[in-house]
Backbone as JSON, one array per atom type, in Angstrom:
{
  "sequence": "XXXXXXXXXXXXXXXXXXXXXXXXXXXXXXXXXXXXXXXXXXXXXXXXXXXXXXXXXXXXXXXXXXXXXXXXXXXXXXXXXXXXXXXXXXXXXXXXXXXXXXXXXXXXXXXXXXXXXXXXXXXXXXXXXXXXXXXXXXXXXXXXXXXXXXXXXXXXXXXXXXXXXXXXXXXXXXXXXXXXXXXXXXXXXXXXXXXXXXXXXXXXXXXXXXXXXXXXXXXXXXXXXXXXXXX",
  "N": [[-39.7, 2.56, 47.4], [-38.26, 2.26, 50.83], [-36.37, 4.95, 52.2], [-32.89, 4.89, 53.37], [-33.04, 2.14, 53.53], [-30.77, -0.55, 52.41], [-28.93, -0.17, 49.09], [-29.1, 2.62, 46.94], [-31.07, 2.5, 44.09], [-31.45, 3.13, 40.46], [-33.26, 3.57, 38.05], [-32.9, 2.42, 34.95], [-32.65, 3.07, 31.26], [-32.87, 1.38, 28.59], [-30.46, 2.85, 25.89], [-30.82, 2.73, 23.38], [-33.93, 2.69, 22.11], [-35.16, 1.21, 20.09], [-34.02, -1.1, 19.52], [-33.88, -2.29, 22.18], [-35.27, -4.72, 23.67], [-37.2, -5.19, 25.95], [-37.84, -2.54, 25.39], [-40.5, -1.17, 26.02], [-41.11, -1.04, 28.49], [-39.9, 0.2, 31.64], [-36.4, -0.69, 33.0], [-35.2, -1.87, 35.7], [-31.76, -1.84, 37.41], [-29.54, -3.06, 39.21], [-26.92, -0.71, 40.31], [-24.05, -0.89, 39.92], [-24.23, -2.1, 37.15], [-24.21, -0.39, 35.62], [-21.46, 0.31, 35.27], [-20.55, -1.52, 33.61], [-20.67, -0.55, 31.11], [-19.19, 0.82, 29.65], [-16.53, -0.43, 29.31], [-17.95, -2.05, 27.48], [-18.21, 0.04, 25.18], [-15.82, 0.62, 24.9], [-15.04, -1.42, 23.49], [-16.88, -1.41, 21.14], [-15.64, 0.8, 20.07], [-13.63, -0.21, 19.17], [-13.63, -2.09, 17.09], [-15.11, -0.6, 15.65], [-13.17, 0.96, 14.51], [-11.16, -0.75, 13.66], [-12.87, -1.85, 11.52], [-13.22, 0.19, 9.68], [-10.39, 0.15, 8.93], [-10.31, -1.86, 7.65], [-11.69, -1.03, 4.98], [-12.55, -0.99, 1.82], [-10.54, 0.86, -0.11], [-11.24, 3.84, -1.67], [-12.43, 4.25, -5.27], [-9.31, 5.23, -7.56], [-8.58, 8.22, -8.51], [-8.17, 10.65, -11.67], [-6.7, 12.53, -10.34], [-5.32, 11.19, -8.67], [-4.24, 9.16, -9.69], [-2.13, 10.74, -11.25], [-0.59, 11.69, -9.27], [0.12, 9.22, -8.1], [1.85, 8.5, -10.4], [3.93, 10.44, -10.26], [5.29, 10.17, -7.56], [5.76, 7.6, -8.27], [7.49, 7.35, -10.39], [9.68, 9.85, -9.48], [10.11, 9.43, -6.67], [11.57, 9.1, -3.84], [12.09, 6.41, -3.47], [12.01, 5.41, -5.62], [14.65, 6.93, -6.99], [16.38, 6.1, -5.37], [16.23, 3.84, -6.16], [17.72, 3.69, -8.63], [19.95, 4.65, -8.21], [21.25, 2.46, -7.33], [20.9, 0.63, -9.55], [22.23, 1.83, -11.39], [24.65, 2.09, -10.55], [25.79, 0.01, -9.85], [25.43, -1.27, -12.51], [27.73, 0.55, -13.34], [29.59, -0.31, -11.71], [30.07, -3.13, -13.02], [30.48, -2.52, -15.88], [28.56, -2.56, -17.41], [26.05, -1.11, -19.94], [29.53, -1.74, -21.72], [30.04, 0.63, -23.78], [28.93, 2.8, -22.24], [31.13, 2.93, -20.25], [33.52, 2.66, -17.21], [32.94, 5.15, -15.55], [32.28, 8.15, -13.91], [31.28, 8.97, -15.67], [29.8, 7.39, -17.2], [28.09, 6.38, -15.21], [26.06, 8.31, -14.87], [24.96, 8.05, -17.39], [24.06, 6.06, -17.86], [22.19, 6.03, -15.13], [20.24, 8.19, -15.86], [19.51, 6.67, -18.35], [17.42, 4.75, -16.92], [15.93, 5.94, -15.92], [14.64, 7.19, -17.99], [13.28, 4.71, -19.07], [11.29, 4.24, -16.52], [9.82, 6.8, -16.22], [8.36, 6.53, -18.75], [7.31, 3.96, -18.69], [5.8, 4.25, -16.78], [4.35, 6.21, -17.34], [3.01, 4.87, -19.38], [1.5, 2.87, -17.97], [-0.27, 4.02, -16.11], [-2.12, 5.97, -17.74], [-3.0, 3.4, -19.79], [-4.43, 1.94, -17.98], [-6.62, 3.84, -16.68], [-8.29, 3.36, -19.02], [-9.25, 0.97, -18.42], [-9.78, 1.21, -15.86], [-8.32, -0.22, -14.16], [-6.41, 0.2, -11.54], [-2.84, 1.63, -10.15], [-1.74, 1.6, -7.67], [-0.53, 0.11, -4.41], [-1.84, -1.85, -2.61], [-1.58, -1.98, 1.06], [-1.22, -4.7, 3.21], [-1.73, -4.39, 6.06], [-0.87, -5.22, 9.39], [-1.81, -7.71, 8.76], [-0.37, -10.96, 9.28], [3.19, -11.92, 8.51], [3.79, -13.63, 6.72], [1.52, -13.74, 5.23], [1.54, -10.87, 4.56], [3.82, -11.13, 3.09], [2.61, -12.41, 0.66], [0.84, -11.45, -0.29], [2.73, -9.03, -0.92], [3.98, -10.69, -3.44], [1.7, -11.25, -4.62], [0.02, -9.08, -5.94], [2.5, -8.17, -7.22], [1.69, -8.98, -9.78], [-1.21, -8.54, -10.14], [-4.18, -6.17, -9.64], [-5.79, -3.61, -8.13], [-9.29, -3.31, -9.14], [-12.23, -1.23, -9.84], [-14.02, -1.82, -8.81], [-13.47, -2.78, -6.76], [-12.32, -4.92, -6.42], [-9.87, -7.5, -7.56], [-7.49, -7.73, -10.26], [-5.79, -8.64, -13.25], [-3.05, -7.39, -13.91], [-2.98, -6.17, -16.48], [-2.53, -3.34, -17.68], [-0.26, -2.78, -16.46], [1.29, -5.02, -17.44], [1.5, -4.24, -20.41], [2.97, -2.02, -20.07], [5.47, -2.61, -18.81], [6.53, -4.32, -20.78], [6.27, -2.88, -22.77], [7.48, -0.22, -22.69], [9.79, -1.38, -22.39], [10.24, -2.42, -25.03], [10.13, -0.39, -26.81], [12.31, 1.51, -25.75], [14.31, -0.09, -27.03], [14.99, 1.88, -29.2], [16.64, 4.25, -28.9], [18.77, 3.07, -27.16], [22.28, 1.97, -26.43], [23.7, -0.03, -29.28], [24.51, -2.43, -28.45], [22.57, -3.69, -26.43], [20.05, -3.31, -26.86], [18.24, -5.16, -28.2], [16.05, -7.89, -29.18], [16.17, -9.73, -27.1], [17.66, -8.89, -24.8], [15.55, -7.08, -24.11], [13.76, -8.52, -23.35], [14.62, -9.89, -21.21], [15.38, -7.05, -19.3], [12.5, -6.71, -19.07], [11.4, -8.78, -17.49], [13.67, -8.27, -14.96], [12.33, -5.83, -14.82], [9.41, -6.57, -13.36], [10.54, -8.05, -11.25], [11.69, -5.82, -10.23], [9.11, -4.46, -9.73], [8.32, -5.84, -7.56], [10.08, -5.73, -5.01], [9.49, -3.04, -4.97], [7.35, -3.04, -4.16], [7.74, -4.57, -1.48], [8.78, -2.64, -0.42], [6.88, -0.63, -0.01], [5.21, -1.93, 2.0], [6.04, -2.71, 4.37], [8.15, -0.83, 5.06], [6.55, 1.51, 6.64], [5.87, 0.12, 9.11], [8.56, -0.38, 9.73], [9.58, 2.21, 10.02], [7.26, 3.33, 11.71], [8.29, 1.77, 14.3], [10.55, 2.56, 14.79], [10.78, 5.18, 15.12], [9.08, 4.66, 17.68], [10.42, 3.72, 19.15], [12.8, 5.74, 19.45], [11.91, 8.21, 20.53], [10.98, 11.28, 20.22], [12.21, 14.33, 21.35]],
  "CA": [[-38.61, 2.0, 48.21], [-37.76, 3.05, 51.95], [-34.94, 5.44, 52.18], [-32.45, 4.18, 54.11], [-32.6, 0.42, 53.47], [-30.25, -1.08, 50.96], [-28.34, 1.07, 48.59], [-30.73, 3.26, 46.06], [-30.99, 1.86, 43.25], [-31.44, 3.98, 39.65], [-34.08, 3.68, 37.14], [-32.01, 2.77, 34.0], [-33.38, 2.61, 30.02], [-31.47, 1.23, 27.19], [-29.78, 4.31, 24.97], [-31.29, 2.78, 21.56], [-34.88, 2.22, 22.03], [-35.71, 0.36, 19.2], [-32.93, -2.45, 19.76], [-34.29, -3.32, 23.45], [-36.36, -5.9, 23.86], [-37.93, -4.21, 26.9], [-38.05, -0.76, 25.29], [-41.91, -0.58, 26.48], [-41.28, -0.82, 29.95], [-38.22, 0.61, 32.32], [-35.79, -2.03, 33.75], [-34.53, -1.62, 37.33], [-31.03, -2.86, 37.43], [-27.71, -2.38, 39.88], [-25.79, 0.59, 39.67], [-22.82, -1.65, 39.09], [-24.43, -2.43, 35.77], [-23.78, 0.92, 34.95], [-19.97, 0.11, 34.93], [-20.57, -2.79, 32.21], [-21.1, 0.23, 29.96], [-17.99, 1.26, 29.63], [-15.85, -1.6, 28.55], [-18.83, -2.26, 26.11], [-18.27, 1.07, 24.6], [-14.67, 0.44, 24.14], [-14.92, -2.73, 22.95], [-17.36, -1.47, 19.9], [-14.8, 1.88, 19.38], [-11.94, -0.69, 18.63], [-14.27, -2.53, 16.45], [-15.3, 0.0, 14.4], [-11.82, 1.29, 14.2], [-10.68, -2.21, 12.54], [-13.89, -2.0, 10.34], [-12.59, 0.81, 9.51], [-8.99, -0.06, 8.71], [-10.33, -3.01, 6.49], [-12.61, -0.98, 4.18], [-11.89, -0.91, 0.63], [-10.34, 1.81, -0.56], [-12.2, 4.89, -3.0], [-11.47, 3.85, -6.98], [-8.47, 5.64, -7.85], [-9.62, 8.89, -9.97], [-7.28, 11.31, -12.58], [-5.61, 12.84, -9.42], [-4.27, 9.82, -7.78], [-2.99, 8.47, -11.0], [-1.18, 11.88, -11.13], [0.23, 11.33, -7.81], [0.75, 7.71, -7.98], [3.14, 8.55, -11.35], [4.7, 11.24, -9.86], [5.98, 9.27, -6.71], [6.56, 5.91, -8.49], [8.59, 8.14, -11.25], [10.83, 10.61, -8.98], [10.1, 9.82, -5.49], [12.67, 8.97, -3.19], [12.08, 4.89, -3.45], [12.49, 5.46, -7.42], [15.64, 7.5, -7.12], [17.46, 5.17, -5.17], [16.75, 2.46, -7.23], [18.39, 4.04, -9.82], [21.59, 4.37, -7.71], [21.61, 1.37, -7.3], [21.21, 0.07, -10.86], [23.25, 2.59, -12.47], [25.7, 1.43, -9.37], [25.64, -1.94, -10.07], [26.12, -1.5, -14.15], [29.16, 0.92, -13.52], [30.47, -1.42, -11.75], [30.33, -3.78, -14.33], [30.63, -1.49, -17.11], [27.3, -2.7, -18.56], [27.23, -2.15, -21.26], [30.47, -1.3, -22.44], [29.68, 2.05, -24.62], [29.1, 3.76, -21.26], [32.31, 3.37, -19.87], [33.32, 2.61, -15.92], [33.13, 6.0, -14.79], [31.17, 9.17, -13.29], [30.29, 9.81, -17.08], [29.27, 6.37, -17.56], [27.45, 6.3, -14.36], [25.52, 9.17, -15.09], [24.17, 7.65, -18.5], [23.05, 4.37, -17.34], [21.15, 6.44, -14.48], [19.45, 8.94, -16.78], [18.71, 5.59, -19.31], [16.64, 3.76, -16.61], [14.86, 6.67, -15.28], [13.71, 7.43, -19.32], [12.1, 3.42, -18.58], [10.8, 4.28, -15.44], [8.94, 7.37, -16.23], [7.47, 5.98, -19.93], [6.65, 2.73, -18.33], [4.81, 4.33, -15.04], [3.17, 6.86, -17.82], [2.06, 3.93, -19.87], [0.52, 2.08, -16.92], [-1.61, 4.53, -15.7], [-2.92, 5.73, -18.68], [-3.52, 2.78, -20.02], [-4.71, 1.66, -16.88], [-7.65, 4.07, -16.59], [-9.54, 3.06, -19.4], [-10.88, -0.02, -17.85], [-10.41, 0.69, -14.31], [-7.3, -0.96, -13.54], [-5.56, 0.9, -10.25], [-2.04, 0.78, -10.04], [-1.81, 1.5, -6.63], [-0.17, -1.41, -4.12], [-3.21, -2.29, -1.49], [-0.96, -2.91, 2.19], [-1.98, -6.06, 4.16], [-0.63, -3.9, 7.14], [-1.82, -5.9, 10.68], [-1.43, -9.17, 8.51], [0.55, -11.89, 9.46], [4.31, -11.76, 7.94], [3.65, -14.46, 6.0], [0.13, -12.86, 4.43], [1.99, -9.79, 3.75], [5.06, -11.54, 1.99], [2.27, -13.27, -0.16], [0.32, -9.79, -0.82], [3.64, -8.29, -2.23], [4.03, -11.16, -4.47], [0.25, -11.5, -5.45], [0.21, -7.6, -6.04], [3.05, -7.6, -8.34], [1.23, -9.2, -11.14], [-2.47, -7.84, -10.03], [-4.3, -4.54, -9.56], [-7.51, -3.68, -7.99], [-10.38, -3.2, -10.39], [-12.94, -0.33, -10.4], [-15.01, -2.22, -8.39], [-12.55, -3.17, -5.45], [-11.91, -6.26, -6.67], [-8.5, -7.58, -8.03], [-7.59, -8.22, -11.82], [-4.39, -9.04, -14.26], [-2.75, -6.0, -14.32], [-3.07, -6.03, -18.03], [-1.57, -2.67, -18.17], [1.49, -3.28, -15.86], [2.13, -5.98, -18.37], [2.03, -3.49, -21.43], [3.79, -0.85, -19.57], [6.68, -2.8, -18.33], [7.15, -5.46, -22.0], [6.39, -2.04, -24.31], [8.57, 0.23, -22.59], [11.54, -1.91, -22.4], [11.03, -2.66, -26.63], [10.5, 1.03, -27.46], [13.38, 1.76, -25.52], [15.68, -0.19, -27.96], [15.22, 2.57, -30.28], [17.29, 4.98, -28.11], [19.38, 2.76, -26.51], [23.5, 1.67, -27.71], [23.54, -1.14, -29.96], [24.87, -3.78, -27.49], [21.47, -3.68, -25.81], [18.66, -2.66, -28.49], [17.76, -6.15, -29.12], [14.77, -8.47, -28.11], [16.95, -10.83, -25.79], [17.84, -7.72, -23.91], [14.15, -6.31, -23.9], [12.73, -9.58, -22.42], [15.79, -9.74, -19.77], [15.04, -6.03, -19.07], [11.08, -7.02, -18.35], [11.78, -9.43, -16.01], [13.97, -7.28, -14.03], [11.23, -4.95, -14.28], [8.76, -7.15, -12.35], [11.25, -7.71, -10.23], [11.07, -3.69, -9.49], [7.31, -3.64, -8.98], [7.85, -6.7, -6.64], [10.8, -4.71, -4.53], [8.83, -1.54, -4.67], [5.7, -3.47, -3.08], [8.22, -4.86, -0.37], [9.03, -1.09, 0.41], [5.41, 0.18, 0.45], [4.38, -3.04, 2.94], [7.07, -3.09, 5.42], [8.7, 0.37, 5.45], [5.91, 2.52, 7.2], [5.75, -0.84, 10.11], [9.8, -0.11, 10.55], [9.64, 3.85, 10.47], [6.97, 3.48, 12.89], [9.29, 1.15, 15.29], [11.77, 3.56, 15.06], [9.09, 6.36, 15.98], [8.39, 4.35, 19.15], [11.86, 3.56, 20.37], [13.31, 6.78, 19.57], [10.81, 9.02, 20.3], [11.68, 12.69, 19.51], [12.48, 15.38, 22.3]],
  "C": [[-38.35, 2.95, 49.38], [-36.69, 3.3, 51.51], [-34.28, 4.38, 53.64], [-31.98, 2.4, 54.4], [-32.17, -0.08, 52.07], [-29.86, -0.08, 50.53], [-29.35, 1.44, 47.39], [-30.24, 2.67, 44.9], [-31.64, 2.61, 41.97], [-32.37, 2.95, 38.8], [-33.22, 3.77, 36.28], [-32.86, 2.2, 32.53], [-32.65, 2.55, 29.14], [-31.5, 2.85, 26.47], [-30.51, 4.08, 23.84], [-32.4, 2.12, 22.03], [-35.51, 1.09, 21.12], [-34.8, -1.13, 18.78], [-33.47, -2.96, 20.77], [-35.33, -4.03, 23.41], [-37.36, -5.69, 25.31], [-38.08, -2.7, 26.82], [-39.94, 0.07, 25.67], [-42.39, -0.48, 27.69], [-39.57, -0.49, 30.63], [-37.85, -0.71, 33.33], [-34.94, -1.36, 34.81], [-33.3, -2.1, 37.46], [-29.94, -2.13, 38.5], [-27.38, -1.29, 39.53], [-24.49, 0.14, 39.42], [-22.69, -2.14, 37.56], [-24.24, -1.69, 34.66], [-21.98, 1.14, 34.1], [-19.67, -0.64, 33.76], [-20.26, -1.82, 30.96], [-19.81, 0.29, 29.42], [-16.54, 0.31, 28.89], [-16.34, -1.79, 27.23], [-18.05, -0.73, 24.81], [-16.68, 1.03, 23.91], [-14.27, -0.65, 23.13], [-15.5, -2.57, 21.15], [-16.5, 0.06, 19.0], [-14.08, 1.22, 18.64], [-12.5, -1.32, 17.3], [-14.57, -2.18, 15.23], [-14.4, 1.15, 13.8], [-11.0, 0.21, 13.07], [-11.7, -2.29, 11.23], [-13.36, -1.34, 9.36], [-11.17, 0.99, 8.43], [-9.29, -0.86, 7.18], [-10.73, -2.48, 5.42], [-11.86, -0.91, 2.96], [-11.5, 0.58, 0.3], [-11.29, 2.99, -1.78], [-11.41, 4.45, -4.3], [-10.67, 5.24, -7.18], [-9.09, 6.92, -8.98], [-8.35, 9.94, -10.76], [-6.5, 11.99, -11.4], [-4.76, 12.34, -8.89], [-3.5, 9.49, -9.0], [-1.85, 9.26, -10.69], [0.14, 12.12, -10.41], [0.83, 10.09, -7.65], [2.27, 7.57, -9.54], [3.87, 9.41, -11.11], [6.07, 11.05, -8.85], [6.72, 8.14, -6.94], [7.77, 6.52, -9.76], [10.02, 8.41, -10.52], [10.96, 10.84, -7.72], [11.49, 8.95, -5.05], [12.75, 7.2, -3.39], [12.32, 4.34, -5.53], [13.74, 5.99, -7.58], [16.69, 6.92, -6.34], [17.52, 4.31, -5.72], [17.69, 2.61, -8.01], [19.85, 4.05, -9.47], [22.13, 3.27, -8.03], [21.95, 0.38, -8.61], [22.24, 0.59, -11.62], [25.06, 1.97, -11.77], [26.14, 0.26, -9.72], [26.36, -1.87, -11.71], [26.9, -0.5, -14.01], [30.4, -0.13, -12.92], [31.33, -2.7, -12.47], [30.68, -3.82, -15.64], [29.91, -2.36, -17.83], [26.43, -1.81, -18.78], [28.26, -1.35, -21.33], [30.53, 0.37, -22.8], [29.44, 3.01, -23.27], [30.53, 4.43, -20.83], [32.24, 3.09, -18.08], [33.48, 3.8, -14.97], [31.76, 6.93, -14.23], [30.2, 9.55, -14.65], [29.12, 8.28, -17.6], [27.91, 6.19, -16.43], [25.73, 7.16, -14.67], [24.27, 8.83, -16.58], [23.43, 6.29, -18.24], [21.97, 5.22, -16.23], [19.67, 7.23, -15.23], [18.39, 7.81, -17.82], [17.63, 4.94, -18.2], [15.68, 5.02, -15.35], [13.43, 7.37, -16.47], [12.86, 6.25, -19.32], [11.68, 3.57, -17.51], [9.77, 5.2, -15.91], [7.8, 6.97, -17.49], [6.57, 4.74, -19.68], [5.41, 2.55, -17.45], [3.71, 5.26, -16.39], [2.28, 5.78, -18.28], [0.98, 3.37, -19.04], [-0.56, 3.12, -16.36], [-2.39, 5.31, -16.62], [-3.55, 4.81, -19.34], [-5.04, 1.84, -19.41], [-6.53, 2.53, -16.97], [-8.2, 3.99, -17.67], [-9.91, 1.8, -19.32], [-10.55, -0.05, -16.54], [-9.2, 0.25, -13.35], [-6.2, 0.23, -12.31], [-3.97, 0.25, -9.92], [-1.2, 0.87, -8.74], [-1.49, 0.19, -5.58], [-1.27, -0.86, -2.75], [-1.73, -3.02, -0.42], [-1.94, -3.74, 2.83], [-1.28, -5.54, 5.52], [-1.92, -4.8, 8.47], [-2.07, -7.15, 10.26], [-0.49, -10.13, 8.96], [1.85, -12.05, 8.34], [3.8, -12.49, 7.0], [2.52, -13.68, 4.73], [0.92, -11.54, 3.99], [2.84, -10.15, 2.79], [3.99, -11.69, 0.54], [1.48, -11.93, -0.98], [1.76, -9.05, -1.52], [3.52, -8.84, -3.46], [2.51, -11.19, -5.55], [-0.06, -10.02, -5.98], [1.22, -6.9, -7.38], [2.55, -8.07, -10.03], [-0.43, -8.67, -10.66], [-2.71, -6.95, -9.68], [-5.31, -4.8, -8.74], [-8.16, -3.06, -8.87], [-10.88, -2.02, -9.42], [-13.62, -0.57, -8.98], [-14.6, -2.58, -7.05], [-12.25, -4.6, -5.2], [-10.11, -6.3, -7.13], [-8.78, -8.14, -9.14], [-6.29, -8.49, -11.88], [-4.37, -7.49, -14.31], [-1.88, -5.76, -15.79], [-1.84, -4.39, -18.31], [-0.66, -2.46, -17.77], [2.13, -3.85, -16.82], [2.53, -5.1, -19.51], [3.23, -2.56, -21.09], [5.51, -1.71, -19.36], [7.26, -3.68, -19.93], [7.29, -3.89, -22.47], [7.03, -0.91, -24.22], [10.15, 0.27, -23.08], [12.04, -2.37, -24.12], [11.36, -1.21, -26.86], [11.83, 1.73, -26.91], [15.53, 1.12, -26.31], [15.83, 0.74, -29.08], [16.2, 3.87, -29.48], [18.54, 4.4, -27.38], [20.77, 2.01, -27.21], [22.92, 0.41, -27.99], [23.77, -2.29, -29.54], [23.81, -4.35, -26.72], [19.79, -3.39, -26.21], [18.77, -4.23, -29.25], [16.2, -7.4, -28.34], [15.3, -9.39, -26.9], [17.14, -9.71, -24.81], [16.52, -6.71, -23.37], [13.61, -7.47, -22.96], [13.73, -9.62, -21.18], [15.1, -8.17, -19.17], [13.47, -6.41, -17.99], [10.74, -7.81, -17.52], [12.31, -8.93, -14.91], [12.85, -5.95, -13.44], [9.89, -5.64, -13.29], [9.15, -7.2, -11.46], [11.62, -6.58, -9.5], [10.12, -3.71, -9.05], [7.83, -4.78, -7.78], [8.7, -5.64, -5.19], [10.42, -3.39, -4.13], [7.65, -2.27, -3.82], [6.43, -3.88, -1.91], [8.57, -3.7, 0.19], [7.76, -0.24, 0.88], [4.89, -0.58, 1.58], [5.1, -2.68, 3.95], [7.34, -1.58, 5.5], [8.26, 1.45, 6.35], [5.82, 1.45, 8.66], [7.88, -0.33, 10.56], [9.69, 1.19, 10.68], [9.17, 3.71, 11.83], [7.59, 2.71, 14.41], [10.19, 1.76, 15.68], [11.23, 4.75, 16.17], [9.47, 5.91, 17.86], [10.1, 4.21, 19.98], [12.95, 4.47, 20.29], [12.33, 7.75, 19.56], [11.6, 10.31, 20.36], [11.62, 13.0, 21.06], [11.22, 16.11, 22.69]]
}
């Protein structure tokens, strides 16, 4: 090519040889074609950023349990519950034998943190011998709707071994065989099976409540984040 006529024009060769379909000869193209790159490149970052995002998680191994009963025991989303319940039955003075005060308060809190931690031990022991993770999987970047339906589908299933989902067989033991063995400890107004199956319902109703705090709560923090940003 004369210098001087037309603008020069670059000798360009695909980056991955063995993808081009002309990788046995060099292709002459624009130097504006050069710019294409660039978009492209972002386009397959974001891509394999979302790939990313989606992948299944690693199976749960004797540390996580550890951690996952430690948190769902005495972390901060377990220790308000308890306010709240113990809150709720002083109010009511249920049951009775407590009493409507700070002393009463105090024993209803203590009673439903002795079913919290026996119930969370059960489940994840039980749990790892076949696999069962009791871990809540977020649908974060889902559609409201898809997440609502992931809490609920979540509070009766696990993910398996395999990164599948199962019956969370030992949720079910953990939360029914808690709430009987706990009538052996508990006053006599409440130490009966009508009060154990009431109990285990409410307790579903916990895991479901706790999965609406693990889905949603890190999507409002971070809102907060953004529209109060720090100093």
């Amino acid at each position: 090519m004369r210098k001087g006529i037309g603008r020069e024009v670059r000798r360009w060769q695909y980056p991955y040889p063995t993808l081009n379909p002309c990788s046995h000869y060099d292709s002459v193209v624009p130097e504006a074609f050069e710019l294409t790159r660039i978009p492209l490149l972002l386009v397959a970052v974001y891509c394999t950023h979302a790939l990313a995002q989606n992948q299944t998680p690693a199976p749960i191994d004797a540390e996580g349990r550890m951690k996952w009963f430690v948190r769902s025991s005495v972390g901060p989303a377990s220790l308000a519950g308890g306010v709240i319940s113990a809150g709720w039955g002083t109010m009511l003075n249920s049951p009775r034998e407590y009493g409507p005060h700070w002393d009463g308060f105090g024993k209803r809190y203590g009673m439903r943190l002795t079913g919290v931690v026996t119930g969370n031990a059960m489940e994840a022991s039980l749990g790892a011998v076949w696999g069962e993770d009791p871990r809540y999987p977020r649908a974060a970047g889902q559609p409201f709707a898809a997440r609502v339906r992931q809490i609920v589908r979540m509070t009766f299933l696990a993910r398996s071994a395999d990164g599948g989902t199962m019956p969370a067989y030992a949720r079910y033991a953990a939360i029914a065989g808690n709430n009987f063995v706990s009538n052996t400890w508990r006053v006599s107004s409440e130490a009966n099976t009508q009060h154990a199956l009431t109990r285990s319902g409410w307790g579903f109703l916990g895991r479901m409540a706790s999965n609406a705090f693990r889905e949603f709560w890190p999507s409002v923090r971070g809102a907060i984040g953004r529209k109060h940003p720090r100093p």
